[in-house]
Each structure stands twice: as C-alpha cells, then as structure tokens.
Coordinates of C-alpha atoms in Angstrom, one line a residue:
M12 CA -20.1 45.8 142.8
R13 CA -18.2 43.6 145.2
K14 CA -19.4 45.6 148.2
L15 CA -23.0 44.9 147.0
V16 CA -22.3 41.3 146.7
Y17 CA -20.8 41.1 150.3
L18 CA -23.8 43.1 151.6
I19 CA -26.2 40.6 150.0
L20 CA -24.3 37.7 151.4
I21 CA -24.4 39.1 154.8
V22 CA -28.1 39.9 154.5
I23 CA -28.7 36.3 153.4
V24 CA -26.6 34.9 156.5
V25 CA -28.4 37.0 158.9
A26 CA -31.8 36.2 157.5
C27 CA -31.2 32.4 158.1
S28 CA -32.3 31.7 161.5
D29 CA -29.9 28.8 162.2
V30 CA -26.8 30.9 161.7
S31 CA -25.0 31.7 164.9
R32 CA -23.8 35.0 166.0
E33 CA -20.2 33.7 165.7
D34 CA -20.8 32.7 162.1
Q35 CA -22.3 36.2 161.3
A36 CA -19.4 37.9 162.9
A37 CA -16.8 35.6 161.1
L38 CA -18.3 36.3 157.8
A39 CA -18.2 40.0 158.2
A40 CA -14.6 40.0 159.6
K41 CA -13.5 37.8 156.6
G42 CA -15.3 40.3 154.3
Y43 CA -13.5 43.4 155.8
Y44 CA -10.0 41.7 155.6
T45 CA -10.7 40.7 152.0
H46 CA -11.3 44.4 151.2
L47 CA -7.9 45.3 153.0
V48 CA -6.0 42.6 150.9
K49 CA -7.6 43.9 147.7
G50 CA -6.5 47.5 148.6
E51 CA -10.0 48.6 149.2
Y52 CA -9.1 50.6 152.1
E53 CA -12.3 52.8 152.5
Q54 CA -14.5 49.5 152.6
F55 CA -12.0 48.1 155.3
M56 CA -12.5 51.3 157.2
E57 CA -16.2 51.1 157.0
G58 CA -15.9 47.9 159.0
R59 CA -14.5 49.6 162.0
F60 CA -16.7 50.1 165.0
M61 CA -17.7 53.9 165.1
A62 CA -15.8 54.5 161.8
D63 CA -18.6 57.1 160.8
S64 CA -17.7 59.2 163.8
L65 CA -13.9 59.5 163.2
P66 CA -12.4 62.9 162.5
A67 CA -11.3 63.2 158.8
D68 CA -7.6 63.6 159.7
Y69 CA -7.5 60.6 161.9
R70 CA -9.5 58.6 159.3
S71 CA -6.9 59.5 156.6
Q72 CA -4.1 58.5 158.9
L73 CA -5.6 55.1 159.5
I74 CA -6.0 54.5 155.8
E75 CA -2.5 55.5 155.2
G76 CA -1.4 53.0 157.9
Y77 CA -3.5 50.3 156.2
K78 CA -1.8 51.0 153.0
Q79 CA 1.7 50.8 154.6
F80 CA 0.7 47.6 156.3
V81 CA -0.3 45.9 153.0
A82 CA 2.9 47.2 151.4
Q83 CA 5.1 45.8 154.2
Q84 CA 3.3 42.3 153.9
V85 CA 4.1 42.4 150.0
E86 CA 7.7 43.1 150.6
A87 CA 8.2 40.8 153.5
R88 CA 6.0 37.9 152.6
K89 CA 5.0 38.3 149.0
G90 CA 1.6 39.7 150.1
I91 CA -1.5 38.2 151.7
H92 CA -3.1 35.7 149.2
E93 CA -6.0 34.3 151.1
V94 CA -8.0 35.1 154.2
S95 CA -10.0 32.3 155.9
V96 CA -11.9 31.9 159.2
S97 CA -10.1 29.6 161.6
R98 CA -12.8 29.9 164.5
A99 CA -15.0 32.4 166.3
Y100 CA -16.2 32.6 169.9
T101 CA -18.1 35.0 172.0
D102 CA -16.6 36.4 175.1
S103 CA -19.7 37.0 177.3
L104 CA -17.9 38.9 179.9
A105 CA -16.4 41.4 177.4
G106 CA -19.5 41.5 175.2
Y107 CA -17.9 41.0 171.9
T108 CA -17.0 38.1 169.5
N109 CA -13.6 37.1 168.7
V110 CA -12.9 36.0 165.2
L111 CA -9.6 34.2 164.5
L112 CA -8.8 34.7 160.8
L113 CA -6.0 32.8 159.1
L114 CA -3.9 35.1 156.7
C115 CA -2.1 33.0 154.2
Y116 CA 0.9 34.7 152.6
G117 CA 2.6 34.4 149.2
D118 CA 5.8 32.9 150.7
S119 CA 3.6 30.0 152.0
T120 CA 3.7 31.2 155.7
T121 CA 0.4 31.8 157.6
E122 CA -0.5 33.9 160.5
E123 CA -3.5 33.7 162.8
V124 CA -5.1 37.1 163.8
V125 CA -7.7 37.9 166.4
V126 CA -10.4 40.3 165.2
P127 CA -12.8 41.5 168.0
M128 CA -16.3 42.0 166.5
V129 CA -19.2 43.9 168.0
E130 CA -22.8 44.2 166.5
Q131 CA -24.0 47.7 165.9
N132 CA -27.4 48.4 164.7
G133 CA -27.6 44.9 163.1
R134 CA -24.2 45.1 161.5
W135 CA -21.0 43.5 162.7
R136 CA -18.0 45.8 162.9
M137 CA -14.4 45.4 164.0
K138 CA -13.7 46.8 167.6

C-alpha cells in the first residue's frame, strides 16, 4: 500500500510542469531511503539503477548488506528516525543529479549522504 502511495506521489510530482528535475530526483531518493529505514529492502533495491538486471545471488548479497547496515545504525546510533532532503543539484558534466539527504538518528546526531540519481525511462533511480 505504501509503495502505491509513493508511486502516486511521484506521478503527481512529475505531472506538475513547474517541478524541477532536482525536486523529482529528491522526492524519489527520499522515498527509497524511507523504504530502507522501514526495513523494506526489496523496495529500496528497486530504486537502484539497473536493479532488474542484477544476478539473483548478487541481489541477495546487496539486500543482506542493507539489513546489516540498518542493524549497525540501530546498535551504534539508535537507528535512523527520519530522512529529509537537504538539497539537490544536477552535475551537467556527469549527467546525473546529486541529492543530499539528511539522516537523523535516534541519538540526536545527523549525517548528510549524497545519493547520485539518474533518470531511466521516466523513473528516477539511485546510481
């Protein structure tokens, strides 16, 4: 159900002509990381560029790595409690949009991560 809600939100944002590419990429990146925080690893994986062409063994190893990452964050920083967009900008030379996400942890610390995003068939995915 949440996946459907995110999809509808993304479609609405894309349909609005005044929404920038950076805003579209930022919304997608935040959605994918929200899936990660909630333990929805398959949905997070679907946000990866070329995820549908990954071999099954490699895909399962990546998902296991995501699980370990989230578990480490719970142990070290009481988990990630919130994901927000700090900013987004397009690197015209590289051809992708960098989204800077702010991860807010349970121990009141924050971390900014850079998520390179590419558009693939009208859908934003993590590079």
